[in-house]
Short mmCIF file of C-alpha atoms in Angstrom, two decimals:
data_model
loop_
_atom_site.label_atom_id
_atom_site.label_comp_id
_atom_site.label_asym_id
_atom_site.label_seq_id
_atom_site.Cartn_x
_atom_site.Cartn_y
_atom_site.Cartn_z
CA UNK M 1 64.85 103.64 104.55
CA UNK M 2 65.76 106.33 102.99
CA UNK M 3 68.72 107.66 104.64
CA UNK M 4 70.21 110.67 105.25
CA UNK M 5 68.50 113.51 103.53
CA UNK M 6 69.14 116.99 102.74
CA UNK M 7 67.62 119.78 101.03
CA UNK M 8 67.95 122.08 99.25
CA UNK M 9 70.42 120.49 96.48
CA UNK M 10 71.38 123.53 95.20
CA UNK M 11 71.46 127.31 97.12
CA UNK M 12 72.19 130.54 95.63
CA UNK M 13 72.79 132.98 98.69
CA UNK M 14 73.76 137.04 98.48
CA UNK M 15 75.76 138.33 101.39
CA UNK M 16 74.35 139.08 104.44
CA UNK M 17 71.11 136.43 103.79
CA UNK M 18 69.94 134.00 106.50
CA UNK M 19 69.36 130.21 105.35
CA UNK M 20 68.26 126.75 106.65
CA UNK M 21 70.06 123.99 105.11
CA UNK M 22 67.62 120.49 105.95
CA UNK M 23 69.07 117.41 107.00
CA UNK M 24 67.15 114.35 108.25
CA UNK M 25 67.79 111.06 108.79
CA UNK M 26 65.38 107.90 109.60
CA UNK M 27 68.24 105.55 110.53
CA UNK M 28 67.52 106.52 114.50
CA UNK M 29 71.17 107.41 114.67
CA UNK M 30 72.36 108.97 117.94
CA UNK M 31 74.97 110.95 116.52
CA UNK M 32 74.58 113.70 113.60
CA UNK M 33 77.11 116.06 112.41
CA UNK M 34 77.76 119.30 109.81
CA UNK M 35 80.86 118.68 107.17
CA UNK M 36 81.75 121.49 104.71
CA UNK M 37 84.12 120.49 101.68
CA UNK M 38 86.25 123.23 99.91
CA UNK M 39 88.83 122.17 97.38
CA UNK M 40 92.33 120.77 98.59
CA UNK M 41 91.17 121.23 102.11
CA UNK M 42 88.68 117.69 102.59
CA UNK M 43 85.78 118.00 104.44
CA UNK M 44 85.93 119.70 108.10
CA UNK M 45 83.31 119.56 110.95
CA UNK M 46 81.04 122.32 111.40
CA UNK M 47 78.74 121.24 114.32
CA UNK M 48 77.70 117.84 115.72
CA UNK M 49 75.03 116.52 117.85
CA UNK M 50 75.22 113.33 119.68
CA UNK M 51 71.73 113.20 121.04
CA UNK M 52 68.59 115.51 121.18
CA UNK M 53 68.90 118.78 122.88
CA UNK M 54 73.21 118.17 122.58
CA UNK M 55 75.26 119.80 120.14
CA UNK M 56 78.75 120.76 119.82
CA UNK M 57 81.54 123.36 117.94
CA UNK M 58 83.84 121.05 115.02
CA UNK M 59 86.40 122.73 113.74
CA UNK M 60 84.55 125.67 111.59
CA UNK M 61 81.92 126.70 113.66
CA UNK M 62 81.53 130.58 112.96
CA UNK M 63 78.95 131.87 111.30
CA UNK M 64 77.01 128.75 111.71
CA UNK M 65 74.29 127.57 114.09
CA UNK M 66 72.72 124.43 115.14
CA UNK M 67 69.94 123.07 116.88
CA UNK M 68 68.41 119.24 117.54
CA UNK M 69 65.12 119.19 119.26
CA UNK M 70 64.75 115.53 117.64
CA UNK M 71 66.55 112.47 116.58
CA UNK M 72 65.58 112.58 113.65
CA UNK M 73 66.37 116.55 112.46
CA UNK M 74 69.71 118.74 112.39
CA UNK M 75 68.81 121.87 110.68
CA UNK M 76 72.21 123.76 109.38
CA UNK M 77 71.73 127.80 109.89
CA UNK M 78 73.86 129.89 108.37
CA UNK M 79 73.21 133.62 109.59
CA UNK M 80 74.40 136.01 107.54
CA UNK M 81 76.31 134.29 104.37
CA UNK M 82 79.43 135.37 103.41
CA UNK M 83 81.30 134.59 99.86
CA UNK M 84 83.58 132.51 102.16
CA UNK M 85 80.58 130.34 103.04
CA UNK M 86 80.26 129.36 99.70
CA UNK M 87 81.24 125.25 99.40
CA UNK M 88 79.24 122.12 99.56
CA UNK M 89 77.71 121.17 102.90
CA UNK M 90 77.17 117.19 104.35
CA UNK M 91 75.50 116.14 106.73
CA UNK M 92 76.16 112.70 108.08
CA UNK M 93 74.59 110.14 110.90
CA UNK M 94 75.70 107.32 112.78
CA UNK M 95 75.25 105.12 115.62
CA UNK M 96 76.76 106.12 118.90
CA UNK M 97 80.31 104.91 119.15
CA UNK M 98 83.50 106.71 117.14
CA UNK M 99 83.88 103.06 115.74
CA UNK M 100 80.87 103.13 113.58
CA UNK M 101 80.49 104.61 110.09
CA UNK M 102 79.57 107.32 109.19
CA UNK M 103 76.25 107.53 106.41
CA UNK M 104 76.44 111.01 104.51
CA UNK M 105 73.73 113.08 102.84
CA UNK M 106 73.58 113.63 99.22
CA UNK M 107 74.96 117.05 99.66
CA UNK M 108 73.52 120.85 99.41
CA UNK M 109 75.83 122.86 96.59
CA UNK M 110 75.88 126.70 98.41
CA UNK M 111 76.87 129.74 96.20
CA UNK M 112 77.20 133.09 98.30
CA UNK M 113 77.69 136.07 95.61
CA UNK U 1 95.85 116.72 118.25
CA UNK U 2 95.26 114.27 115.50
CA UNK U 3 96.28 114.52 111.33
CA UNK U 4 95.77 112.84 108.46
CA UNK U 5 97.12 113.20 105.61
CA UNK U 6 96.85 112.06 101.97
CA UNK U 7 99.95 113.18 100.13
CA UNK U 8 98.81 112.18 96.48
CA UNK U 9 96.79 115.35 95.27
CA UNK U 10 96.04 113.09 92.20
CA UNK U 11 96.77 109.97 90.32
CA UNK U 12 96.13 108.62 87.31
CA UNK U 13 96.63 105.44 86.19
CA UNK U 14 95.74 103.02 82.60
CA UNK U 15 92.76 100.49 83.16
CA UNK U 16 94.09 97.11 85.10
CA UNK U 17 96.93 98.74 86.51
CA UNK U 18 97.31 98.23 90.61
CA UNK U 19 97.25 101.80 92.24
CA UNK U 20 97.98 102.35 96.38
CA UNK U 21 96.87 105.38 98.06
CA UNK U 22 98.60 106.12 100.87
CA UNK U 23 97.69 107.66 104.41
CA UNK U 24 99.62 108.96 107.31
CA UNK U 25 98.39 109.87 110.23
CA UNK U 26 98.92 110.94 113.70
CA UNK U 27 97.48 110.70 117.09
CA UNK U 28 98.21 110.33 120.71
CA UNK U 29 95.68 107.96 121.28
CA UNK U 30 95.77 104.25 121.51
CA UNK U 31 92.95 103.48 120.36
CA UNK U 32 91.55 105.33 117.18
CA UNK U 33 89.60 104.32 114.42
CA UNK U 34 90.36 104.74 110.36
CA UNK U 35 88.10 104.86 107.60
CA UNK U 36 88.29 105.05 104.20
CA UNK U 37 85.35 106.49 101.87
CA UNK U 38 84.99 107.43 98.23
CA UNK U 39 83.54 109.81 96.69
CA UNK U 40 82.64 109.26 92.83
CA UNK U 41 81.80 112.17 90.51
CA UNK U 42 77.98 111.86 91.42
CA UNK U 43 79.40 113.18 94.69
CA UNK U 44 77.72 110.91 97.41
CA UNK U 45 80.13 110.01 100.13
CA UNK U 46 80.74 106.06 100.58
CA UNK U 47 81.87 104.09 103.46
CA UNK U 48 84.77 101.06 102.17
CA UNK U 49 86.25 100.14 105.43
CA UNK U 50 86.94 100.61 108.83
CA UNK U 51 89.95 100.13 111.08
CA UNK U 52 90.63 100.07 114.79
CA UNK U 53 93.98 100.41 116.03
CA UNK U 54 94.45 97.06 117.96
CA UNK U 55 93.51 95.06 114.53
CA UNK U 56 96.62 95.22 112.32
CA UNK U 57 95.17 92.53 110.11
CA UNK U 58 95.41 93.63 106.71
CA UNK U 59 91.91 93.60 104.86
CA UNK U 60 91.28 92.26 101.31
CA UNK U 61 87.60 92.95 99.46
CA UNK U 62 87.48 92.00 95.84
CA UNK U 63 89.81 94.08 94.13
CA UNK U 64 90.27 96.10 97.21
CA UNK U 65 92.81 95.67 100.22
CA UNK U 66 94.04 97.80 102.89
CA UNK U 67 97.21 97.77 104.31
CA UNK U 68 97.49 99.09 108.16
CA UNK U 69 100.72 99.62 109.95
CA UNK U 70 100.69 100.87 112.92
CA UNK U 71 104.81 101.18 113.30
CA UNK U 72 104.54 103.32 110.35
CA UNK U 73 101.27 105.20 110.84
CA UNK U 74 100.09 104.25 107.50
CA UNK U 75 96.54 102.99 106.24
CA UNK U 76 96.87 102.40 102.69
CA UNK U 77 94.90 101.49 100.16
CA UNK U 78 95.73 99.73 97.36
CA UNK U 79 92.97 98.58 94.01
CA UNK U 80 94.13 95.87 92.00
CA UNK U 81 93.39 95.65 88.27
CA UNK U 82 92.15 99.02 88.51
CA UNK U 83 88.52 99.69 86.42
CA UNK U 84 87.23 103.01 85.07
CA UNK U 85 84.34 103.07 87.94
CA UNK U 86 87.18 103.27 90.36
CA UNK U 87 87.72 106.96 89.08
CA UNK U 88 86.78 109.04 92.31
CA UNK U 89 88.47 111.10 95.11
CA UNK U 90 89.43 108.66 97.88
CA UNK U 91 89.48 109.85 101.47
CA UNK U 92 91.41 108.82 104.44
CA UNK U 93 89.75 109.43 108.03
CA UNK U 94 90.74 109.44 111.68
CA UNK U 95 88.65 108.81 114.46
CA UNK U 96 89.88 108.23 118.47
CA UNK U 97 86.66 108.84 120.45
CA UNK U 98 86.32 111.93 120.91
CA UNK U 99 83.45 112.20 118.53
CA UNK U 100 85.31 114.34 116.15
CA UNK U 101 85.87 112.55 112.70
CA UNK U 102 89.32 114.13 111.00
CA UNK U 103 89.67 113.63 106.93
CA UNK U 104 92.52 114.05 104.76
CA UNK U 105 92.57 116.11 101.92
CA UNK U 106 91.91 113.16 99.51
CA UNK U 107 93.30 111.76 96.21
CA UNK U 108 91.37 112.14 93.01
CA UNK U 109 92.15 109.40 91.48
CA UNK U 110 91.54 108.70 87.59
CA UNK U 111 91.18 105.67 85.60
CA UNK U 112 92.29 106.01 82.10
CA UNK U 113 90.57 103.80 79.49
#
């Protein structure tokens, strides 16, 4: 298996660009979500998806959209970047229930200048 | 709504020293699950342990042991004989079923040689 995967690694955005950040997993996890992580402020939910064709706002949700046509795929679009976008992005899986763990992505490292 | 927080920013401690992070949180709910994960400087995200809120058992793995009290609202986390690979940022979660998984700010914590 190889997880939860995202790509790119590494972004370099200007303002106003559109993006797709990649995240896949082959876990068959019900339940995939969005995590930005700024210094001092942890990592806080962007948008989550607890089946295909059902997503949901976390607690950062502008400027962000999200989509899950399978199990398998929750592509991250940011719309038009903003310097305040800038931050490193997870994306994370588990198994239905708030119980189980959650298995995160490598990461994707976004720069908006 | 629900809270955690990490109060240690940072720590740092000599090799084979014991070290506790501590968590607070709050929540309405009765039943609510904690996690903790790490996060080394490769950056990956790692699941340690999980918690749920009608098992006030304390947990011990290795070096490792948790401490939950639910008449204090504490999780903590304590490494024993602390080792350099233990350097990381630590992070405390909350989860009570509403799909929405809540971190703390985390604690970097260092390992001195």
């Amino acid at each position: 298996n190889a997880g939860v995967t995202q790509t790119p690694k590494f972004q370099v955005l200007k303002t106003g660009q559109s993006m797709t950040l990649q995240c896949a997993q082959d876990m068959n996890h019900e339940y995939m979500s969005w995590y930005r992580q700024d210094p001092g402020m942890g990592l806080r939910l962007i948008h989550y998806s607890v089946g295909a064709g059902i997503t949901d706002q976390g607690e950062v949700p502008n400027g962000y959209n999200v989509s899950r046509s399978t199990t398998e795929d929750f592509p991250l679009r940011l719309l038009s970047a903003a310097p305040s976008q800038t931050s490193v992005y997870f994306c994370a899986s588990r198994r239905q229930g708030s119980y189980n763990e959650q298995f995160f992505g490598p990461g994707t490292r976004l720069t908006v200048l | 709504a629900q809270k955690v927080t990490q109060a240690q920013t940072e720590i740092s401690v000599v090799e084979k020293e014991d070290v506790t992070l501590d968590c607070v949180y709050e929540t309405r709910d009765t039943t609510y699950y904690l996690f903790w994960y790490k996060q080394p400087p490769s950056g990956e995200l790692v699941f340690l342990i999980r918690r749920n809120s009608f098992d006030e058992q304390n947990e011990i793995s290795g070096r490792y042991s948790w401490n939950f009290q639910k008449s204090t609202s504490s999780f903590n986390f304590t490494i024993t004989a602390s080792q350099v690979v233990d350097s990381a940022v630590y992070f405390c979660a909350l989860n009570f079923g509403n799909e929405k998984l809540t971190f703390g700010t985390g604690t970097r914590l260092t390992i001195i040689p």
